[in-house]
Short mmCIF file of C-alpha atoms in Angstrom, two decimals:
data_model
loop_
_atom_site.label_atom_id
_atom_site.label_comp_id
_atom_site.label_asym_id
_atom_site.label_seq_id
_atom_site.Cartn_x
_atom_site.Cartn_y
_atom_site.Cartn_z
CA MET U 896 49.78 -0.65 61.54
CA PHE U 897 52.96 -2.35 62.76
CA GLN U 898 54.86 -2.61 66.07
CA ILE U 899 58.49 -2.12 67.08
CA LEU U 900 60.31 -4.07 69.79
CA ALA U 901 63.38 -2.30 71.15
CA THR U 902 66.37 -4.63 71.68
CA ASP U 903 70.04 -4.23 72.43
CA ILE U 904 72.81 -5.36 70.14
CA HIS U 905 72.45 -8.89 71.43
CA GLY U 906 68.71 -9.02 70.83
CA ASN U 907 67.67 -8.42 74.43
CA ARG U 908 64.44 -6.49 74.78
CA CYS U 909 64.58 -3.08 76.35
CA ASP U 910 61.86 -1.97 78.73
CA TYR U 911 62.48 1.75 78.81
CA LEU U 912 60.47 2.93 75.83
CA GLY U 913 59.40 6.53 75.83
CA PRO U 914 59.84 8.97 78.70
CA SER U 915 59.71 6.98 81.98
CA LEU U 916 57.92 8.44 84.94
CA SER U 917 59.05 8.04 88.63
CA ALA U 918 57.26 9.17 91.79
CA THR U 919 58.97 10.71 94.87
CA ARG U 920 57.85 12.57 97.88
CA ARG U 921 58.63 15.82 96.13
CA GLY U 922 56.54 15.03 93.04
CA ILE U 923 56.84 13.46 89.60
CA PHE U 924 59.91 13.81 87.41
CA VAL U 925 60.96 12.37 84.05
CA ARG U 926 63.85 9.96 83.93
CA PRO U 927 66.42 11.10 81.40
CA ASN U 928 66.92 7.70 79.79
CA PHE U 929 64.46 6.94 76.96
CA VAL U 930 63.86 5.42 73.53
CA GLU U 931 61.38 7.00 71.08
CA PHE U 932 60.48 6.51 67.44
CA HIS U 933 59.40 8.72 64.50
CA ALA U 934 58.18 7.47 61.11
CA ASN U 935 57.38 9.19 57.78
CA ALA U 936 56.32 7.59 54.49
CA SER U 937 56.81 9.05 50.97
CA LEU U 938 55.01 7.83 47.84
CA VAL U 939 57.39 6.50 45.21
CA GLY U 940 55.00 4.53 42.99
CA GLY U 941 51.32 5.09 42.21
CA VAL U 942 48.97 7.61 40.61
CA ILE U 943 50.27 11.15 41.14
CA ASP U 944 47.60 13.53 42.35
CA ALA U 945 48.69 17.15 42.69
CA GLN U 946 45.73 17.96 44.91
CA ARG U 947 46.53 15.36 47.58
CA THR U 948 49.62 14.80 49.73
CA HIS U 949 52.09 12.12 48.73
CA GLN U 950 53.35 11.65 52.30
CA PHE U 951 51.96 10.55 55.63
CA SER U 952 53.33 10.30 59.14
CA MET U 953 52.69 7.65 61.76
CA THR U 954 51.60 7.82 65.35
CA PHE U 955 53.28 5.56 67.93
CA LEU U 956 51.50 4.27 71.00
CA LEU U 957 53.22 2.43 73.81
CA ASP U 958 51.87 -0.93 74.86
CA THR U 959 52.86 -1.09 78.55
CA LYS U 960 52.12 -4.79 78.77
CA THR U 961 54.53 -5.84 76.04
CA ASP U 962 56.82 -2.80 75.96
CA ALA U 963 56.15 -2.63 72.20
CA ALA U 964 55.67 0.57 70.24
CA ARG U 965 52.69 0.23 67.90
CA ALA U 966 52.58 2.47 64.81
CA TYR U 967 49.32 3.70 63.26
CA ALA U 968 48.66 5.62 60.03
CA ASN U 969 45.74 6.48 57.72
CA PRO U 970 47.13 6.90 54.18
CA ILE U 971 44.85 8.33 51.48
CA LEU U 972 46.69 7.54 48.27
CA ALA U 973 47.29 3.95 47.27
CA GLY U 974 50.72 3.06 45.95
CA THR U 975 54.26 2.13 46.97
CA TYR U 976 55.85 4.12 49.79
CA TYR U 977 59.30 4.33 51.36
CA LEU U 978 58.83 4.31 55.14
CA ASP U 979 61.63 5.91 57.18
CA VAL U 980 61.62 4.95 60.87
CA ILE U 981 63.98 6.95 63.13
CA CYS U 982 64.97 5.95 66.66
CA ARG U 983 66.03 8.51 69.25
CA MET U 984 67.45 7.12 72.50
CA ASN U 985 69.38 8.10 75.59
CA GLN U 986 70.51 5.30 77.85
CA THR U 987 72.99 7.20 80.03
CA GLY U 988 70.82 9.93 81.40
CA ARG U 989 73.28 12.49 80.13
CA SER U 990 72.90 14.74 77.12
CA ASP U 991 74.36 12.31 74.58
CA THR U 992 71.10 11.45 72.75
CA ILE U 993 71.58 9.19 69.75
CA THR U 994 69.41 9.50 66.60
CA ASP U 995 69.59 6.74 64.04
CA GLY U 996 67.45 4.89 61.51
CA LEU U 997 65.76 1.69 62.57
CA TYR U 998 67.43 -1.46 61.31
CA GLY U 999 66.23 -2.11 57.73
CA SER U 1000 64.81 1.40 57.30
CA PRO U 1001 63.60 2.69 54.89
CA PHE U 1002 61.00 -0.02 54.40
CA GLN U 1003 59.00 -0.46 51.21
CA VAL U 1004 55.29 -0.42 52.00
CA GLU U 1005 52.50 -1.18 49.53
CA VAL U 1006 49.19 0.63 50.25
CA VAL U 1007 46.35 -0.97 48.29
CA PRO U 1008 42.98 0.64 47.39
CA SER U 1009 39.85 -0.14 49.34
CA CYS U 1010 36.72 -1.57 47.69
CA VAL U 1011 35.53 -0.04 44.42
CA LEU U 1012 32.75 2.53 44.83
CA ALA U 1013 30.57 2.95 41.74
CA ALA U 1014 29.33 6.38 42.85
CA LYS U 1015 32.93 7.66 42.77
CA SER U 1016 33.96 5.91 39.55
CA TYR U 1017 33.60 7.94 36.38
CA ALA U 1018 33.77 7.94 32.59
CA THR U 1019 35.14 10.44 30.08
CA GLY U 1020 35.09 10.81 26.31
CA ARG U 1021 33.07 12.26 23.43
CA GLY U 1022 31.39 8.90 22.86
CA LEU U 1023 29.29 9.42 25.99
CA ARG U 1024 27.42 12.31 24.36
CA GLN U 1025 27.74 12.10 20.57
CA GLY U 1026 27.98 9.34 18.00
CA THR U 1027 27.49 8.41 14.36
CA ALA U 1028 25.36 5.53 13.11
CA GLY U 1029 27.46 2.48 12.34
CA THR U 1030 30.57 3.90 14.07
CA GLU U 1031 31.71 2.94 17.56
CA SER U 1032 31.13 5.63 20.18
CA LYS U 1033 34.12 5.22 22.50
CA PHE U 1034 34.78 6.41 26.04
CA THR U 1035 37.01 5.61 29.03
CA ILE U 1036 35.77 4.20 32.34
CA VAL U 1037 37.89 4.65 35.48
CA SER U 1038 37.07 2.57 38.56
CA VAL U 1039 38.10 4.02 41.95
CA ASP U 1040 37.54 3.47 45.67
CA ALA U 1041 35.93 5.93 48.08
CA LEU U 1042 39.18 7.93 48.31
CA GLY U 1043 39.64 8.16 44.55
CA ASN U 1044 42.30 5.44 44.23
CA ARG U 1045 42.09 3.45 41.02
CA HIS U 1046 41.02 -0.14 41.47
CA SER U 1047 41.11 -2.95 38.92
CA LEU U 1048 37.93 -4.89 38.14
CA GLY U 1049 36.94 -8.01 36.29
CA TYR U 1050 35.13 -7.57 32.98
CA ASP U 1051 31.99 -9.09 34.44
CA ALA U 1052 31.74 -6.25 36.97
CA LEU U 1053 31.24 -3.59 34.27
CA SER U 1054 28.21 -3.16 32.04
CA VAL U 1055 27.49 -0.70 29.20
CA ILE U 1056 23.95 -0.53 27.76
CA ALA U 1057 22.46 1.98 25.29
CA LYS U 1058 18.66 2.11 24.92
CA TYR U 1059 16.88 4.03 22.17
CA HIS U 1060 14.66 6.78 23.53
CA SER U 1061 12.23 8.58 21.21
CA ARG U 1062 11.78 12.29 21.86
CA THR U 1063 8.67 12.39 19.68
CA HIS U 1064 5.78 10.07 18.88
CA LEU U 1065 7.02 9.53 15.34
CA ARG U 1066 9.27 6.55 16.04
CA GLN U 1067 7.74 4.66 18.92
CA SER U 1068 8.51 1.40 17.13
CA GLN U 1069 12.21 1.96 17.80
CA GLY U 1070 11.70 2.10 21.57
CA ASP U 1071 12.79 -1.51 22.08
CA ILE U 1072 16.29 -1.04 20.60
CA VAL U 1073 18.80 -2.05 23.29
CA ILE U 1074 22.52 -2.21 22.52
CA THR U 1075 25.02 -3.96 24.79
CA GLY U 1076 28.40 -2.25 24.65
CA ASN U 1077 31.92 -3.68 24.50
CA ILE U 1078 34.54 -3.34 27.24
CA GLN U 1079 38.32 -3.65 26.89
CA ASP U 1080 41.08 -3.29 29.46
CA GLY U 1081 42.84 0.02 29.02
CA GLY U 1082 45.42 -0.57 31.75
CA ASN U 1083 45.96 1.32 35.01
CA SER U 1084 42.44 0.43 36.23
CA SER U 1085 40.84 2.12 33.22
CA TYR U 1086 38.59 0.44 30.66
CA CYS U 1087 37.64 1.30 27.09
CA GLY U 1088 33.87 1.17 26.62
CA SER U 1089 32.03 1.49 23.32
CA VAL U 1090 28.59 1.11 21.72
CA ARG U 1091 27.73 0.93 18.00
CA PRO U 1092 24.16 1.97 17.22
CA THR U 1093 23.00 1.83 13.61
CA VAL U 1094 19.73 3.70 14.12
CA ALA U 1095 20.14 7.46 14.43
CA GLY U 1096 18.38 9.14 17.33
CA HIS U 1097 18.58 9.74 21.06
CA TYR U 1098 19.85 7.02 23.41
CA VAL U 1099 20.06 6.63 27.17
CA LEU U 1100 23.54 5.25 27.87
CA THR U 1101 23.98 3.43 31.18
CA VAL U 1102 27.44 2.58 32.60
CA ALA U 1103 27.39 0.53 35.80
CA ILE U 1104 29.66 -1.40 38.15
CA HIS U 1105 28.03 -4.44 39.73
CA GLY U 1106 24.69 -3.04 38.57
CA VAL U 1107 25.18 0.36 40.22
CA ASP U 1108 25.45 3.47 38.02
CA ILE U 1109 28.78 5.25 38.00
CA GLN U 1110 29.06 8.99 38.48
CA GLY U 1111 27.01 10.83 35.80
CA SER U 1112 25.22 7.70 34.54
CA PRO U 1113 22.88 7.44 32.69
CA PHE U 1114 24.33 9.64 29.94
CA SER U 1115 22.44 11.26 27.06
CA LEU U 1116 23.84 9.98 23.75
CA ASP U 1117 22.77 11.58 20.45
CA VAL U 1118 23.55 9.46 17.40
CA GLY U 1119 23.52 11.17 14.00
CA PRO U 1120 23.23 9.56 10.54
CA SER U 1121 26.27 8.36 8.67
CA TYR U 1122 27.27 9.82 5.29
CA THR U 1123 24.55 9.83 2.64
CA GLU U 1124 24.55 7.15 -0.04
CA ALA U 1125 22.58 7.48 -3.27
CA GLY U 1126 21.83 3.75 -3.38
CA ALA U 1127 20.27 3.88 0.08
CA SER U 1128 18.20 7.03 -0.59
CA SER U 1129 14.59 6.41 -1.49
CA ALA U 1130 11.61 7.88 -3.30
CA ASP U 1131 9.02 7.43 -0.58
CA TRP U 1132 5.65 8.43 -1.92
CA GLY U 1133 3.82 10.62 -4.40
CA LEU U 1134 1.63 10.06 -7.48
CA GLY U 1135 4.29 11.76 -9.59
CA LEU U 1136 6.42 8.61 -9.38
CA LYS U 1137 3.91 6.72 -11.56
CA ARG U 1138 1.51 9.09 -13.28
CA ALA U 1139 1.48 12.67 -14.47
CA ILE U 1140 -0.64 14.97 -16.63
CA VAL U 1141 0.62 17.30 -19.31
CA ASN U 1142 1.06 20.91 -18.17
CA THR U 1143 0.22 19.95 -14.61
CA ALA U 1144 2.83 19.89 -11.86
CA ALA U 1145 3.45 16.34 -10.57
CA SER U 1146 5.08 15.82 -7.18
CA PHE U 1147 6.73 13.15 -5.06
CA THR U 1148 8.95 12.97 -1.99
CA VAL U 1149 12.53 11.72 -1.84
CA THR U 1150 14.52 11.05 1.35
CA ALA U 1151 18.30 11.15 1.44
CA ARG U 1152 19.50 8.24 3.60
CA ASP U 1153 22.72 6.70 4.88
CA ARG U 1154 23.57 3.03 4.39
CA TYR U 1155 21.51 2.12 7.47
CA GLY U 1156 18.36 3.86 6.23
CA ASN U 1157 18.62 6.91 8.49
CA PRO U 1158 17.38 10.19 6.95
CA SER U 1159 20.20 12.63 6.25
CA VAL U 1160 19.11 16.22 6.84
CA ASN U 1161 22.00 17.77 4.92
CA GLY U 1162 21.75 15.30 2.06
CA ALA U 1163 18.35 16.51 0.83
CA ALA U 1164 19.97 19.59 -0.72
CA LEU U 1165 21.68 17.36 -3.33
CA ILE U 1166 18.50 15.64 -4.56
CA SER U 1167 17.53 16.35 -8.17
CA CYS U 1168 15.01 15.01 -10.69
CA GLU U 1169 14.58 15.07 -14.47
CA LEU U 1170 12.03 13.66 -16.87
CA ILE U 1171 14.11 12.33 -19.76
CA SER U 1172 13.63 14.18 -23.06
CA ASN U 1173 10.86 16.19 -21.51
CA VAL U 1174 11.54 18.62 -18.68
CA ASN U 1175 13.79 19.25 -15.69
CA GLY U 1176 12.26 19.18 -12.25
CA THR U 1177 12.94 21.04 -9.02
CA CYS U 1178 13.61 19.52 -5.60
CA THR U 1179 13.25 21.54 -2.41
CA SER U 1180 14.59 20.36 0.95
CA LEU U 1181 11.96 19.98 3.69
CA GLY U 1182 14.58 20.28 6.45
CA ASN U 1183 14.17 16.74 7.78
CA GLY U 1184 16.21 14.78 5.26
CA SER U 1185 13.41 14.70 2.67
CA ALA U 1186 12.93 16.80 -0.45
CA LEU U 1187 9.72 17.68 -2.33
CA CYS U 1188 10.27 17.21 -6.07
CA LEU U 1189 8.11 18.79 -8.78
CA TYR U 1190 8.10 18.48 -12.55
CA THR U 1191 5.64 19.56 -15.25
CA PRO U 1192 5.58 17.29 -18.33
CA ALA U 1193 4.94 18.80 -21.73
CA LEU U 1194 4.29 15.66 -23.77
CA SER U 1195 2.03 12.71 -23.09
CA GLY U 1196 3.14 9.10 -23.23
CA SER U 1197 5.61 7.06 -21.24
CA GLY U 1198 8.56 8.84 -19.63
CA SER U 1199 11.61 7.93 -17.57
CA LEU U 1200 11.95 9.93 -14.36
CA ILE U 1201 15.55 10.22 -13.15
CA VAL U 1202 16.10 10.99 -9.46
CA LYS U 1203 19.65 11.51 -8.22
CA TYR U 1204 21.63 12.23 -5.11
CA GLY U 1205 24.55 14.24 -6.41
CA ASP U 1206 25.63 12.47 -9.58
CA ALA U 1207 24.31 9.00 -8.69
CA HIS U 1208 20.85 7.46 -9.04
CA ILE U 1209 18.87 6.80 -5.88
CA SER U 1210 17.34 3.38 -5.26
CA GLY U 1211 14.81 2.51 -8.00
CA SER U 1212 15.80 5.33 -10.38
CA PRO U 1213 14.89 5.80 -13.19
CA PHE U 1214 11.15 5.45 -12.56
CA GLN U 1215 8.71 4.81 -15.39
CA VAL U 1216 5.93 7.38 -15.46
CA LEU U 1217 2.76 7.24 -17.53
CA ILE U 1218 2.01 10.78 -18.67
CA GLY U 1219 -1.58 11.40 -19.55
CA GLU U 1220 -3.08 14.25 -21.50
CA SER U 1221 -4.41 17.20 -19.65
CA ALA U 1222 -8.05 18.22 -19.82
CA ALA U 1223 -9.55 18.60 -23.24
CA ALA U 1224 -9.42 22.12 -24.61
CA GLY U 1225 -12.32 23.22 -26.79
CA ASN U 1226 -10.18 25.56 -28.88
CA TYR U 1227 -7.96 22.64 -29.90
CA SER U 1228 -10.67 19.95 -30.39
CA LYS U 1229 -12.66 19.24 -33.55
CA SER U 1230 -15.92 17.48 -34.51
CA GLN U 1231 -16.68 15.97 -37.89
CA GLY U 1232 -19.12 13.69 -39.66
CA GLN U 1233 -22.43 13.92 -41.54
CA GLY U 1234 -24.33 13.67 -38.28
CA LEU U 1235 -23.22 17.20 -37.47
CA PHE U 1236 -25.42 18.69 -40.15
CA VAL U 1237 -28.05 16.28 -41.57
CA ALA U 1238 -30.10 13.48 -40.03
CA VAL U 1239 -33.24 11.48 -40.83
CA ALA U 1240 -36.00 11.18 -38.25
CA GLY U 1241 -36.00 7.72 -36.74
CA GLU U 1242 -32.53 6.83 -38.03
CA ILE U 1243 -29.32 6.65 -36.05
CA ARG U 1244 -26.71 9.19 -37.03
CA SER U 1245 -23.09 9.38 -35.92
CA LEU U 1246 -20.38 11.96 -35.58
CA SER U 1247 -16.78 11.91 -34.37
CA ILE U 1248 -14.81 14.09 -31.97
CA CYS U 1249 -11.05 14.51 -32.13
CA THR U 1250 -10.01 16.01 -28.79
CA HIS U 1251 -6.72 17.66 -27.86
CA ASP U 1252 -5.31 19.32 -24.81
CA VAL U 1253 -3.59 22.72 -24.86
CA ALA U 1254 -0.28 21.02 -25.77
CA HIS U 1255 -1.92 19.49 -28.88
CA ASN U 1256 -1.79 16.00 -27.36
CA SER U 1257 -4.57 13.73 -28.57
CA ILE U 1258 -6.75 12.50 -25.75
CA ASP U 1259 -6.97 8.76 -26.34
CA ASP U 1260 -9.13 6.08 -24.76
CA THR U 1261 -6.71 5.01 -22.01
CA ASP U 1262 -8.68 6.82 -19.38
CA ALA U 1263 -12.36 6.11 -18.88
CA TYR U 1264 -12.73 9.73 -17.81
CA HIS U 1265 -12.59 10.82 -21.45
CA TRP U 1266 -15.57 8.65 -22.38
CA LYS U 1267 -17.84 10.98 -20.49
CA PHE U 1268 -18.74 13.16 -23.45
CA ASN U 1269 -22.21 14.56 -23.51
CA ALA U 1270 -23.91 15.50 -26.79
CA VAL U 1271 -27.38 17.03 -26.54
CA LEU U 1272 -29.68 17.88 -29.46
CA THR U 1273 -32.26 20.52 -28.61
CA HIS U 1274 -35.15 21.17 -31.03
CA GLN U 1275 -35.31 24.85 -31.78
CA ALA U 1276 -39.10 24.88 -32.00
CA PHE U 1277 -39.86 22.54 -29.12
CA GLN U 1278 -36.99 23.07 -26.69
CA ALA U 1279 -38.95 22.05 -23.62
CA HIS U 1280 -39.65 18.48 -24.66
CA GLN U 1281 -37.88 17.55 -27.86
CA ALA U 1282 -34.29 16.84 -26.83
CA ALA U 1283 -32.09 13.84 -27.69
CA SER U 1284 -28.77 12.73 -26.16
CA ALA U 1285 -25.86 11.16 -28.02
CA VAL U 1286 -23.99 8.12 -26.65
CA THR U 1287 -20.24 7.45 -27.04
CA THR U 1288 -19.96 4.11 -28.82
CA ASN U 1289 -16.29 3.88 -29.76
CA ALA U 1290 -12.94 5.48 -28.96
CA GLN U 1291 -9.71 4.84 -30.84
CA ASN U 1292 -6.52 6.84 -31.37
CA GLY U 1293 -7.99 9.90 -29.75
CA ILE U 1294 -11.13 9.92 -31.95
CA TYR U 1295 -14.46 9.34 -30.23
CA THR U 1296 -17.63 8.26 -32.08
CA LEU U 1297 -21.01 9.42 -30.80
CA GLU U 1298 -24.45 8.26 -32.01
CA TYR U 1299 -27.89 9.80 -31.57
CA LEU U 1300 -31.48 9.13 -32.62
CA ALA U 1301 -33.89 11.99 -33.31
CA THR U 1302 -37.58 11.24 -33.98
CA LEU U 1303 -38.95 14.73 -34.57
CA SER U 1304 -38.10 16.54 -37.75
CA GLY U 1305 -36.86 20.08 -37.61
CA VAL U 1306 -33.74 22.03 -36.80
CA TYR U 1307 -31.69 21.07 -33.71
CA ASP U 1308 -28.88 22.69 -31.80
CA LEU U 1309 -26.14 20.10 -31.12
CA THR U 1310 -23.98 20.86 -28.06
CA ILE U 1311 -21.00 18.61 -27.20
CA THR U 1312 -19.42 18.86 -23.76
CA ASP U 1313 -17.48 16.96 -21.15
CA SER U 1314 -16.70 18.19 -17.64
CA VAL U 1315 -14.40 20.96 -18.92
CA LEU U 1316 -14.88 21.05 -22.70
CA GLU U 1317 -17.66 22.84 -24.49
CA ILE U 1318 -17.93 22.99 -28.25
CA HIS U 1319 -20.23 25.65 -29.65
CA PRO U 1320 -23.59 24.30 -30.85
CA PHE U 1321 -23.91 22.83 -34.34
CA LEU U 1322 -27.07 23.14 -36.38
CA VAL U 1323 -28.53 19.77 -37.40
CA SER U 1324 -31.41 19.50 -39.89
CA ASP U 1325 -33.70 16.50 -39.58
#
């Protein structure tokens, strides 16, 4: 708003603004002498908006007390305007009306934005929706007033917060991850916001001005894992990492991970395993960043298990695996010793068993399981009550020594078994 005072060339105020009215007996008529004003403003500096007008006109009202013309306008766009004020006047009452610009016109007028309105302010950019662990997710924040005019703010007025939100019950422990974002001035009342999560997952991203959410906030931000690194990938669990049995598939699970420990779904396809100088394994992706690895050793002893992502070892590789023999196979095991054929009543007799699995591996004494041999002597004439059991007394280098004591003379059937091995009966004379 502003007001205009009409003056003559000497600065004397004029009191005949607008059409003057006079009353007579015949009615009301308009005096031909008058002064009137018109004003239009055009935007010359500011944010161009094709959907809104860049001009505005002004309304003049006459103040009869002061003979001043007061101008009113309601501009929408903030910026710098050139204001043209035109004066039309007729002081003679004849038809010689004069139109001219007001002294000093056009005027330069600065229209400033009103207060910032968070509900109208907005943000744009891919970083509002998608991100990568360890990489800044960037976006642009634009602060505006109620009419959409950009308005500068102090850094303390803006806040950017990302909070981890678990979509399943598998990672509830991550629920307290809260990341405060960074804000930089981007110029022209825009600001560069960013967050840098290192844990992959789903985040709720809040952007606020003076604690009030901007348009669209909170945003849903999905953060994916970074690129897979062999040194960060891990063999998580499985007995096959430490122990295996000949001719029996051993298994373990490996997870491809990025440098921050996030599982990499696509990385599992490049996991491989190999038992050095023994057998190659197979690794099958489970679809969640992990792979199930299987290998079947052929030789007993100590082996080195190599696990790789691509051409590089994962963390902890190679693993040392103790490979045990498989179950004893009767067709490959032998018994020997005088106690197999002849014994003296009341005297202890011994025999030895040399056991092998189907791969011809000797079953040594490293596993207490193999001490559970059972040798039973059954008297052929008195089967119901004349039976004697042998006891394993020694085991060394895959050879087991058994002893028994028979007190009744006669012919016995000697049967040697463990949980899976059965050797056909021997005939023992006492």
